[in-house]
């Protein structure tokens, strides 16, 4: 499959081959992708067993991992496809949002490569990259599309108009879907040494008997009204329920509890997604056939994907799936964002002559213009939230009028 160095260099001259570097959290990830949609090489390293022992991400430790492993990994990638760094069209790197101390390691390596080998440097927004990888998997994807991004650090809905033009439609007040599932996965003592805790929770939930998703009455979960995600509130009510069961000596069926957690996560996700889609279709930004991509680590969860797909069907949107390996953090999404930004002539690309000796990285940066205040708090149509469960039954939806009449009936009795 590999060609000789000179042949290879000649063949890619008219293509873009971009090196992607991802170090925003605990994964040290590197990939080289081309504009004709090939992943030439991909490497990802993390130390999940140590982080599991420590109970979560330790910034100093992951920065140390990037410092030790990143540069040899880049060398190994280039060597394995018999390329020189100078053969690359550009080097793309995550610069925001993420752990500052971790991002700095990737950026420092990217700056050195850019200056030494005289290739442009492309600073990439990590969450945008999660969304943009969808056009690698789905070549016919058209702008604008909707991105539901659910990861360990973020939960948001964005409208994507180009590689550089995102609009933030729904954001999270506090917490994220991934963090909520991680915390509960750890509290349930699931084996997280190989998988992300969220993935371990999904496996446990899959073992639960039918109907387990509705097995618990959980007090205090965020209502279906509202325009922002609040996964911190959801996490507190789920943990509260767990503690209550523990203190009362009630036996806890871990698999059943995991299924209920997954379902509650889906309800919260889908209620806000529905509100944002209703808003975007009312203003004419999306219509029948517009694509929606679900991306970020939590999008690897097939139960949640099934629920989101139901909401897409309600809005006549085309739901796009990504392979799980491209949902969790990876180098391909950074390299591919670089390709898209080259193709779309992004003004963010820095020519090698202008690359400074250091670049700012940011723990936080919104994905784009914040439009969250424009989304109405109440939707015109309400989803009956238990019907989002991933089965063959259709989503049950009621209009405001139907709702009012139902409440009226209850009062008449
Ligand atoms: O995108 P990602 O790799 O890193 C961040 O940018 O944060 O997302 C990691 C998150 C973790 O919270 C992890 O538990 C969650 O994605 N995750 C899952 C699954 N696989 C990973 N959550 C639910 N189900 C999964 N199968
Ligand atoms: Zn991520």
Coordinates of C-alpha atoms and ligand atoms in Angstrom, one line a residue:
X1 CA 0.0 0.0 0.0
X2 CA 2.9 2.4 0.8
X3 CA 4.7 4.0 -2.0
X4 CA 8.3 5.0 -2.1
X5 CA 9.2 8.4 -0.7
X6 CA 9.8 10.1 -4.0
X7 CA 6.7 8.6 -5.7
X8 CA 4.6 9.4 -2.7
X9 CA 5.8 13.0 -2.5
X10 CA 5.0 13.5 -6.2
X11 CA 1.6 12.0 -5.9
X12 CA 0.5 14.2 -3.1
X13 CA 1.8 17.4 -4.5
X14 CA -1.7 18.3 -5.9
X15 CA -3.4 17.0 -2.8
X16 CA -3.3 18.3 0.7
X17 CA -1.8 16.1 3.3
X18 CA -2.1 17.6 6.8
X19 CA -0.6 16.4 10.0
X20 CA -3.1 16.7 12.9
X21 CA -2.0 16.9 16.5
X22 CA -4.4 16.5 19.4
X23 CA -3.4 17.0 23.0
X24 CA -6.3 18.9 24.5
X25 CA -7.0 16.3 27.2
X26 CA -5.7 12.8 28.0
X27 CA -5.2 11.5 24.5
X28 CA -1.9 12.0 22.7
X29 CA -3.2 11.7 19.1
X30 CA -1.5 12.2 15.8
X31 CA -2.7 11.5 12.2
X32 CA -2.0 12.4 8.6
X33 CA -5.0 12.8 6.4
X34 CA -5.3 13.8 2.8
X35 CA -7.8 16.0 0.9
X36 CA -8.9 12.9 -1.0
X37 CA -10.2 11.4 2.3
X38 CA -7.5 9.0 3.2
X39 CA -6.1 8.4 6.7
X40 CA -2.5 7.7 5.9
X41 CA -1.6 7.0 9.5
X42 CA -3.2 7.4 12.9
X43 CA -1.8 6.9 16.4
X44 CA -3.5 7.5 19.7
X45 CA -2.0 6.9 23.2
X46 CA -3.6 7.3 26.6
X47 CA -3.1 5.9 30.1
X48 CA -6.6 5.0 31.2
X49 CA -5.6 2.5 34.0
X50 CA -3.6 5.2 35.8
X51 CA -6.3 7.9 35.4
X52 CA -8.9 5.3 36.6
X53 CA -6.8 4.7 39.7
X54 CA -6.6 8.5 40.3
X55 CA -10.3 8.9 39.8
X56 CA -10.2 11.3 36.8
X57 CA -7.9 13.5 34.6
X58 CA -4.7 14.7 36.3
X59 CA -3.5 17.7 34.2
X60 CA 0.1 17.5 35.2
X61 CA 0.2 13.8 34.4
X62 CA -1.4 14.1 31.0
X63 CA 0.9 17.0 30.1
X64 CA 3.9 14.8 31.0
X65 CA 2.5 12.1 28.8
X66 CA 2.2 14.5 25.8
X67 CA 5.7 15.8 26.5
X68 CA 7.2 12.4 26.5
X69 CA 5.2 10.7 23.7
X70 CA 4.1 13.3 21.2
X71 CA 7.3 14.0 19.2
X72 CA 8.4 10.4 18.9
X73 CA 4.8 9.6 17.8
X74 CA 5.0 12.2 15.1
X75 CA 8.3 10.9 13.9
X76 CA 6.9 7.4 13.9
X77 CA 3.9 8.5 11.8
X78 CA 6.0 10.2 9.2
X79 CA 8.4 7.3 9.0
X80 CA 5.6 4.7 8.7
X81 CA 4.2 6.4 5.5
X82 CA 7.7 7.3 4.3
X83 CA 7.1 11.0 4.3
X84 CA 9.2 13.9 5.4
X85 CA 7.6 16.8 7.4
X86 CA 8.4 19.1 4.4
X87 CA 6.1 16.9 2.2
X88 CA 3.1 18.0 4.3
X89 CA 0.8 20.8 3.2
X90 CA 0.4 22.0 6.7
X91 CA 0.4 21.1 10.4
X92 CA -2.9 21.5 12.3
X93 CA -3.1 21.5 16.0
X94 CA -5.8 21.9 18.7
X95 CA -5.3 25.2 20.4
X96 CA -8.6 25.5 22.3
X97 CA -10.7 24.7 24.3
X98 CA -9.0 22.2 26.6
X99 CA -6.4 21.8 29.4
X100 CA -4.0 24.7 28.9
X101 CA -1.0 22.7 30.2
X102 CA -1.8 19.8 27.8
X103 CA -2.6 22.0 24.8
X104 CA 0.7 23.8 25.1
X105 CA 2.6 20.6 24.4
X106 CA 0.9 20.0 21.1
X107 CA 1.2 23.6 20.1
X108 CA 4.9 23.8 20.9
X109 CA 5.6 20.7 18.7
X110 CA 3.5 22.1 15.9
X111 CA 5.3 25.4 16.0
X112 CA 8.7 23.7 15.7
X113 CA 7.6 21.6 12.8
X114 CA 6.1 24.5 11.0
X115 CA 9.1 26.7 11.4
X116 CA 11.7 24.0 10.8
X117 CA 10.0 22.6 7.7
X118 CA 8.5 25.8 6.3
X119 CA 4.9 24.6 6.3
X120 CA 1.8 26.6 7.4
X121 CA 0.4 26.1 10.9
X122 CA -3.4 25.8 11.4
X123 CA -4.8 26.5 14.9
X124 CA -7.9 24.3 15.3
X125 CA -10.8 24.7 17.7
X126 CA -11.2 21.2 19.2
X127 CA -15.0 21.2 19.3
X128 CA -15.3 22.5 15.7
X129 CA -13.0 19.6 14.7
X130 CA -15.4 17.1 16.4
X131 CA -18.1 18.5 14.0
X132 CA -16.0 18.8 10.9
X133 CA -14.8 15.2 10.9
X134 CA -18.4 14.4 9.7
X135 CA -17.6 15.7 6.2
X136 CA -14.6 13.3 6.1
X137 CA -17.1 10.4 6.7
X138 CA -19.9 11.8 4.6
X139 CA -18.5 13.5 1.5
X140 CA -21.9 14.7 0.3
X141 CA -22.5 16.7 3.5
X142 CA -23.6 20.2 2.7
X143 CA -23.5 23.4 4.8
X144 CA -25.3 24.4 6.8
X145 CA -25.6 21.4 9.0
X146 CA -26.5 21.0 12.7
X147 CA -23.9 19.5 15.1
X148 CA -24.9 18.0 18.4
X149 CA -21.5 17.9 20.2
X150 CA -21.3 15.8 23.4
X151 CA -18.0 15.1 25.0
X152 CA -16.3 15.0 28.4
X153 CA -15.9 18.7 28.5
X154 CA -18.8 20.1 26.5
X155 CA -22.4 19.6 25.4
X156 CA -23.8 21.9 22.8
X157 CA -25.8 22.4 19.6
X158 CA -24.3 24.4 16.8
X159 CA -25.3 25.4 13.4
X160 CA -22.3 24.9 11.1
X161 CA -22.1 27.3 8.1
X162 CA -18.5 26.7 7.1
X163 CA -15.2 25.4 8.7
X164 CA -14.8 28.8 10.3
X165 CA -18.4 29.9 10.8
X166 CA -20.3 28.2 13.6
X167 CA -23.3 29.5 15.6
X168 CA -23.9 28.4 19.1
X169 CA -27.6 27.5 19.6
X170 CA -27.6 25.6 22.9
X171 CA -24.9 25.5 25.5
X172 CA -24.5 24.0 28.9
X173 CA -25.0 26.0 32.1
X174 CA -22.8 23.5 34.0
X175 CA -21.4 20.1 33.4
X176 CA -21.4 17.9 30.3
X177 CA -23.1 14.6 29.3
X178 CA -19.7 12.9 29.3
X179 CA -18.7 14.1 32.8
X180 CA -22.2 13.1 34.1
X181 CA -21.9 9.6 32.8
X182 CA -18.2 9.3 33.8
X183 CA -19.0 10.3 37.4
X184 CA -21.8 7.8 37.7
X185 CA -19.9 5.1 36.0
X186 CA -17.1 5.5 38.6
X187 CA -19.6 5.6 41.5
X188 CA -21.1 2.3 40.2
X189 CA -17.6 0.9 40.3
X190 CA -17.7 -0.2 36.6
X191 CA -14.5 -1.4 35.1
X192 CA -13.0 1.7 33.4
X193 CA -9.5 0.4 32.9
X194 CA -9.9 -0.2 29.2
X195 CA -13.0 1.9 28.3
X196 CA -14.0 5.4 29.0
X197 CA -16.4 5.3 32.0
X198 CA -19.2 6.3 29.6
X199 CA -18.6 3.3 27.4
X200 CA -18.5 1.1 30.5
X201 CA -21.9 2.5 31.5
X202 CA -23.2 1.7 28.1
X203 CA -22.1 -1.9 28.3
X204 CA -23.7 -2.3 31.8
X205 CA -26.9 -0.7 30.5
X206 CA -27.0 -3.2 27.6
X207 CA -27.0 -6.1 30.0
X208 CA -30.1 -4.7 31.9
X209 CA -33.5 -6.4 31.4
X210 CA -36.1 -4.7 29.1
X211 CA -37.8 -1.8 30.8
X212 CA -34.9 -1.0 33.1
X213 CA -34.7 2.5 31.7
X214 CA -37.9 3.4 33.5
X215 CA -37.1 1.4 36.7
X216 CA -36.2 4.3 38.9
X217 CA -38.2 7.3 40.1
X218 CA -35.5 10.0 40.1
X219 CA -36.4 13.2 41.9
X220 CA -35.1 16.6 40.7
X221 CA -34.0 15.8 37.1
X222 CA -34.1 19.0 35.0
X223 CA -37.5 19.5 33.4
X224 CA -38.1 19.3 29.7
X225 CA -38.5 23.1 29.5
X226 CA -35.5 25.3 29.2
X227 CA -32.9 26.0 26.5
X228 CA -29.6 25.1 28.1
X229 CA -28.2 21.8 29.1
X230 CA -27.6 21.4 32.8
X231 CA -25.8 18.1 33.2
X232 CA -24.5 19.1 36.6
X233 CA -28.0 19.2 37.9
X234 CA -28.8 15.9 36.2
X235 CA -25.7 14.4 37.7
X236 CA -26.6 15.6 41.3
X237 CA -30.1 14.1 41.1
X238 CA -28.8 10.8 39.8
X239 CA -26.1 10.7 42.5
X240 CA -28.6 11.7 45.1
X241 CA -30.8 8.8 44.1
X242 CA -27.8 6.4 44.3
X243 CA -26.9 7.7 47.8
X244 CA -30.5 7.4 49.0
X245 CA -30.6 3.8 47.8
X246 CA -27.3 3.0 49.5
X247 CA -28.2 4.6 52.8
X248 CA -31.6 2.9 52.9
X249 CA -29.8 -0.4 52.4
X250 CA -31.8 -1.0 49.1
X251 CA -30.0 -3.4 46.8
X252 CA -28.7 -1.7 43.7
X253 CA -28.8 -3.5 40.4
X254 CA -25.9 -1.8 38.7
X255 CA -27.0 -2.7 35.1
X256 CA -30.5 -1.4 35.8
X257 CA -29.2 1.8 37.3
X258 CA -26.9 2.3 34.3
X259 CA -29.9 1.9 31.9
X260 CA -31.9 4.5 33.9
X261 CA -28.9 6.9 33.8
X262 CA -28.5 6.5 30.1
X263 CA -32.2 7.1 29.6
X264 CA -32.2 10.2 31.7
X265 CA -29.2 11.5 29.8
X266 CA -31.0 10.9 26.5
X267 CA -34.2 12.7 27.8
X268 CA -32.2 15.8 28.7
X269 CA -30.2 15.8 25.5
X270 CA -33.2 15.3 23.3
X271 CA -35.4 17.9 25.0
X272 CA -32.9 20.7 24.4
X273 CA -32.0 19.3 20.9
X274 CA -35.7 19.4 20.0
X275 CA -36.0 23.1 21.2
X276 CA -33.0 24.1 19.1
X277 CA -34.3 22.3 16.0
X278 CA -37.7 23.8 16.3
X279 CA -36.1 27.3 16.6
X280 CA -33.8 26.7 13.6
X281 CA -36.5 25.4 11.4
X282 CA -38.9 28.2 12.4
X283 CA -36.3 30.8 11.4
X284 CA -35.6 28.9 8.1
X285 CA -32.0 28.0 8.8
X286 CA -32.7 24.3 8.4
X287 CA -35.3 22.4 6.5
X288 CA -36.2 18.9 5.2
X289 CA -33.1 17.0 4.5
X290 CA -30.7 19.2 6.4
X291 CA -28.0 17.0 8.1
X292 CA -27.5 16.6 11.8
X293 CA -24.3 15.1 13.0
X294 CA -23.8 13.8 16.6
X295 CA -20.1 13.9 17.5
X296 CA -17.8 13.9 20.5
X297 CA -17.0 11.0 22.7
X298 CA -20.5 10.5 24.0
X299 CA -21.7 10.1 20.4
X300 CA -20.1 6.7 20.5
X301 CA -23.1 5.6 22.6
X302 CA -25.5 3.7 20.4
X303 CA -28.5 4.1 22.8
X304 CA -28.1 7.9 22.8
X305 CA -27.6 7.9 19.0
X306 CA -30.9 5.9 18.6
X307 CA -32.8 8.5 20.7
X308 CA -31.3 11.4 18.8
X309 CA -32.1 9.8 15.5
X310 CA -35.8 9.7 16.6
X311 CA -35.7 13.5 17.2
X312 CA -34.1 14.0 13.8
X313 CA -36.9 12.0 12.1
X314 CA -39.5 14.2 13.8
X315 CA -37.8 17.3 12.2
X316 CA -37.2 15.5 8.8
X317 CA -33.4 15.8 9.2
X318 CA -30.8 13.4 7.9
X319 CA -29.0 11.8 10.9
X320 CA -25.3 11.2 10.2
X321 CA -23.4 8.6 12.2
X322 CA -19.7 8.5 12.8
X323 CA -17.6 5.5 13.6
X324 CA -16.9 5.4 17.4
X325 CA -13.2 5.8 16.8
X326 CA -13.8 9.2 15.2
X327 CA -16.3 10.3 18.0
X328 CA -13.7 10.1 20.9
X329 CA -10.7 12.4 20.6
X330 CA -8.5 11.6 17.6
X331 CA -5.8 13.1 15.4
X332 CA -7.8 12.7 12.2
X333 CA -10.4 15.3 13.2
X334 CA -7.7 17.9 13.7
X335 CA -5.9 17.0 10.4
X336 CA -9.2 16.9 8.5
X337 CA -10.2 20.3 10.0
X338 CA -6.8 21.6 8.6
X339 CA -7.7 20.2 5.2
X340 CA -11.1 21.9 5.3
X341 CA -9.6 25.2 6.4
X342 CA -7.1 25.0 3.5
X343 CA -9.8 24.2 1.0
X344 CA -12.0 27.0 2.3
X345 CA -9.1 29.4 2.4
X346 CA -9.4 30.1 6.1
X347 CA -7.9 33.4 7.3
X348 CA -6.8 31.6 10.5
X349 CA -4.0 29.7 8.6
X350 CA -0.6 31.1 9.6
X351 CA 2.1 31.0 6.9
X352 CA 5.3 29.5 8.2
X353 CA 7.1 32.9 7.9
X354 CA 4.6 34.4 10.4
X355 CA 4.5 31.6 12.9
X356 CA 5.5 33.1 16.3
X357 CA 7.8 31.3 18.7
X358 CA 4.7 30.7 21.0
X359 CA 1.0 30.8 20.5
X360 CA -1.8 31.4 23.0
X361 CA -3.9 28.4 23.9
X362 CA -7.3 28.7 25.7
X363 CA -9.1 26.6 28.3
X364 CA -12.4 28.0 27.0
X365 CA -13.5 29.6 23.7
X366 CA -17.1 29.5 22.4
X367 CA -17.5 27.6 19.2
X368 CA -19.0 30.6 17.5
X369 CA -21.5 33.5 17.7
X370 CA -23.6 32.9 20.8
X371 CA -27.3 32.8 19.8
X372 CA -28.5 30.8 22.8
X373 CA -30.6 33.8 24.0
X374 CA -32.8 33.6 20.9
X375 CA -34.1 30.1 21.5
X376 CA -37.6 30.2 23.1
X377 CA -37.8 28.6 26.5
X378 CA -40.9 26.6 25.6
X379 CA -41.4 24.6 22.5
X380 CA -44.6 24.7 20.4
X381 CA -44.6 20.9 20.3
X382 CA -43.7 18.8 23.3
X383 CA -41.9 15.4 23.2
X384 CA -43.3 12.8 25.5
X385 CA -39.9 12.2 26.9
X386 CA -40.3 8.5 27.8
X387 CA -41.0 7.8 24.1
X388 CA -37.5 8.8 23.1
X389 CA -36.5 5.3 24.3
X390 CA -34.6 3.5 21.6
X391 CA -37.2 1.0 20.4
X392 CA -39.4 0.6 17.4
X393 CA -42.2 2.8 18.7
X394 CA -42.4 6.3 17.2
X395 CA -41.7 9.5 19.2
X396 CA -44.9 10.8 20.8
X397 CA -45.4 14.5 20.3
X398 CA -48.1 16.9 21.6
X399 CA -48.8 20.4 20.5
X400 CA -49.3 23.1 23.2
X401 CA -53.1 23.1 22.5
X402 CA -53.3 19.4 23.1
X403 CA -51.3 19.8 26.2
X404 CA -53.6 22.5 27.5
X405 CA -56.7 20.5 26.8
X406 CA -55.2 17.5 28.6
X407 CA -54.5 19.6 31.7
X408 CA -58.0 21.1 31.4
X409 CA -59.5 17.5 31.4
X410 CA -57.5 16.7 34.5
X411 CA -58.9 19.8 36.2
X412 CA -62.5 18.9 35.3
X413 CA -62.3 15.7 37.2
Ligands
LIG1 O1 -14.6 13.8 22.9 P1 -13.9 13.0 24.0 O2 -13.0 11.9 23.6 O3 -13.1 14.0 24.9 C1 -13.4 15.3 25.2 O4 -13.3 16.2 24.3 O5 -13.9 15.5 26.3 O6 -15.1 12.5 25.0 C2 -14.8 11.8 26.1 C3 -16.1 11.5 26.8 C4 -15.9 10.8 28.2 O7 -16.7 11.5 29.1 C5 -16.4 9.4 27.9 O8 -16.9 8.7 29.0 C6 -17.4 9.6 26.9 O9 -16.9 10.6 26.0 N1 -17.7 8.4 26.1 C7 -18.9 7.8 26.2 C8 -18.8 6.6 25.4 N2 -17.5 6.5 24.9 C9 -16.9 7.7 25.4 N3 -20.1 8.1 26.8 C10 -21.1 7.3 26.6 N4 -21.1 6.2 25.9 C11 -19.9 5.8 25.2 N5 -19.9 4.6 24.5
LIG2 ZN1 -13.1 16.0 22.4

